[in-house]
Amino acid sequence: MNTSIVLEAVIKHAPLSRAQISELTGLNKATVSSLVQDLIDSNLVLENGPGESSGGRKPVMLLFNGTAGYAVGIDLGVNYIRGLLSDLEGNVVSETQRRLKRHDPDFTMEQLAGCIEELMQEAPESAYGIVGIGVGVPGIVDDHGSILFAPNLKWRQVELQRLLEERFGLPVTIDNEANAGAQGEQKYGAGRGIRNQIYVSVGIGIGTGIILNKELYKGASGFSGELGHLSIEYNGKPCSCGNQGCWELYASENALLERAASLGFDSLEDLLASAEDGNEQVRELISSIGDYLGAGIANIVNVFNPDVVIIGNRMSRAKAWLEQSVQAAVDRRTLSYHRERLLILFAELQDQSAVRGAAYYAISKFFTKIKS
């Protein structure tokens, strides 16, 4: 327990001295010195030379050794696999991305495994090597890392955690990609230090990660956050989830592409390039999607009263043409008291929120093991 306390102090407050750790933790100096030496021997803490003296001998400053190991993070999208390798402080070492043209589990597993292997080969030599793998997926995930239902992948009952652990012999964490995105933004992006935030992942579908009092809220069964399936049209279009009129049918990348087909566009990249070049039709189309996006966000704001709502994933790249219509819809549809201090932000990590959060899951699991 005391080793865990000392390591946490170094991670959060480095560079700091043994004496400063003693002051922060309340542990006596002899205990701190012994525990610090254990952490140095374990390659988790480094001595970084002398700090400033407060009258006596200059203290030796300590740093967390972020390169003691590496984590793999994966964002499994509907039409892509995005992966990265990070050190234990979350710094990105290597990245890769693949298009995903088929969704059958066997094919997707091979693509996923290939992506992970490619990243593992990029890892520098380190004391702990690859400490784990985190994966964000667009669906409902249970406590055992099985994907119960991923409507846009058309998957049911896929034991992804078990399959990956058997293949790689490493700890694997699987979660909904919007939860991973929320964690990524809270840890490394626009959500740092914000107590109550809702992350809205707008890709082919829409998912949400809910952080209340700085903790990820997962609900009674662990399945919260499927707000892309809020009904916003009572007799609306049928959804692959079995409902009709779901929010994601009107406000997602898929919704945008369906409507853009009549203008001759079939990819988000081409649409964004055309908007950048001044195409008013495309700009108005994106703005109209923003109106629907804002309507769903207004429902979220009225229910949760968050400090911020963060819009992330691929559609966050359309911020220039979405932002105004999203804000106008939220202003029109929310209760005045709920929007008084509300901020609508776009993900600082853009479309990397989920993959950074997935890597953080692997790092967090490693720390839990080290500290226990």
mmCIF file of N, CA and C in Angstrom, residues 179 182-183 186 194-199 209-217 306:
data_model
loop_
_atom_site.group_PDB
_atom_site.id
_atom_site.type_symbol
_atom_site.label_atom_id
_atom_site.label_comp_id
_atom_site.label_asym_id
_atom_site.label_seq_id
_atom_site.Cartn_x
_atom_site.Cartn_y
_atom_site.Cartn_z
ATOM 1 N N ASN A 179 -16.911 5.349 -24.293
ATOM 2 C CA ASN A 179 -16.326 5.382 -22.948
ATOM 3 C C ASN A 179 -14.818 5.603 -23.033
ATOM 4 N N ALA A 182 -14.203 9.192 -23.883
ATOM 5 C CA ALA A 182 -14.398 10.046 -22.707
ATOM 6 C C ALA A 182 -13.168 10.004 -21.809
ATOM 7 N N GLN A 183 -12.625 8.810 -21.608
ATOM 8 C CA GLN A 183 -11.420 8.673 -20.781
ATOM 9 C C GLN A 183 -10.232 9.360 -21.434
ATOM 10 N N GLN A 186 -10.655 13.080 -20.961
ATOM 11 C CA GLN A 186 -10.489 13.457 -19.556
ATOM 12 C C GLN A 186 -9.018 13.406 -19.145
ATOM 13 N N ILE A 194 -12.141 18.548 -15.508
ATOM 14 C CA ILE A 194 -13.565 18.902 -15.501
ATOM 15 C C ILE A 194 -14.368 17.791 -14.835
ATOM 16 N N ARG A 195 -15.181 18.156 -13.859
ATOM 17 C CA ARG A 195 -15.832 17.159 -12.999
ATOM 18 C C ARG A 195 -16.941 16.383 -13.717
ATOM 19 N N ASN A 196 -17.817 17.084 -14.421
ATOM 20 C CA ASN A 196 -18.979 16.435 -15.061
ATOM 21 C C ASN A 196 -18.955 16.724 -16.550
ATOM 22 N N GLN A 197 -18.762 15.673 -17.344
ATOM 23 C CA GLN A 197 -18.641 15.878 -18.787
ATOM 24 C C GLN A 197 -19.273 14.712 -19.535
ATOM 25 N N ILE A 198 -19.846 15.018 -20.680
ATOM 26 C CA ILE A 198 -20.411 14.003 -21.564
ATOM 27 C C ILE A 198 -19.636 14.062 -22.876
ATOM 28 N N TYR A 199 -19.042 12.948 -23.252
ATOM 29 C CA TYR A 199 -18.322 12.859 -24.518
ATOM 30 C C TYR A 199 -19.265 12.242 -25.548
ATOM 31 N N GLY A 209 -19.972 8.797 -23.797
ATOM 32 C CA GLY A 209 -19.298 8.417 -22.559
ATOM 33 C C GLY A 209 -19.650 9.437 -21.498
ATOM 34 N N ILE A 210 -20.126 8.970 -20.364
ATOM 35 C CA ILE A 210 -20.670 9.852 -19.324
ATOM 36 C C ILE A 210 -19.718 9.853 -18.130
ATOM 37 N N ILE A 211 -19.147 11.011 -17.818
ATOM 38 C CA ILE A 211 -18.266 11.138 -16.653
ATOM 39 C C ILE A 211 -18.928 12.078 -15.653
ATOM 40 N N LEU A 212 -19.254 11.534 -14.478
ATOM 41 C CA LEU A 212 -19.900 12.292 -13.402
ATOM 42 C C LEU A 212 -18.995 12.271 -12.190
ATOM 43 N N ASN A 213 -18.749 13.421 -11.616
ATOM 44 C CA ASN A 213 -17.832 13.535 -10.477
ATOM 45 C C ASN A 213 -16.490 12.863 -10.770
ATOM 46 N N LYS A 214 -16.009 13.059 -12.005
ATOM 47 C CA LYS A 214 -14.701 12.576 -12.488
ATOM 48 C C LYS A 214 -14.618 11.059 -12.633
ATOM 49 N N GLU A 215 -15.756 10.366 -12.493
ATOM 50 C CA GLU A 215 -15.782 8.911 -12.651
ATOM 51 C C GLU A 215 -16.663 8.534 -13.834
ATOM 52 N N LEU A 216 -16.206 7.545 -14.599
ATOM 53 C CA LEU A 216 -17.001 7.055 -15.721
ATOM 54 C C LEU A 216 -18.246 6.368 -15.183
ATOM 55 N N TYR A 217 -19.411 6.845 -15.636
ATOM 56 C CA TYR A 217 -20.677 6.255 -15.196
ATOM 57 C C TYR A 217 -21.091 5.175 -16.189
ATOM 58 N N PRO A 306 -24.405 18.721 -17.346
ATOM 59 C CA PRO A 306 -22.945 18.623 -17.236
ATOM 60 C C PRO A 306 -22.265 19.994 -17.305
#
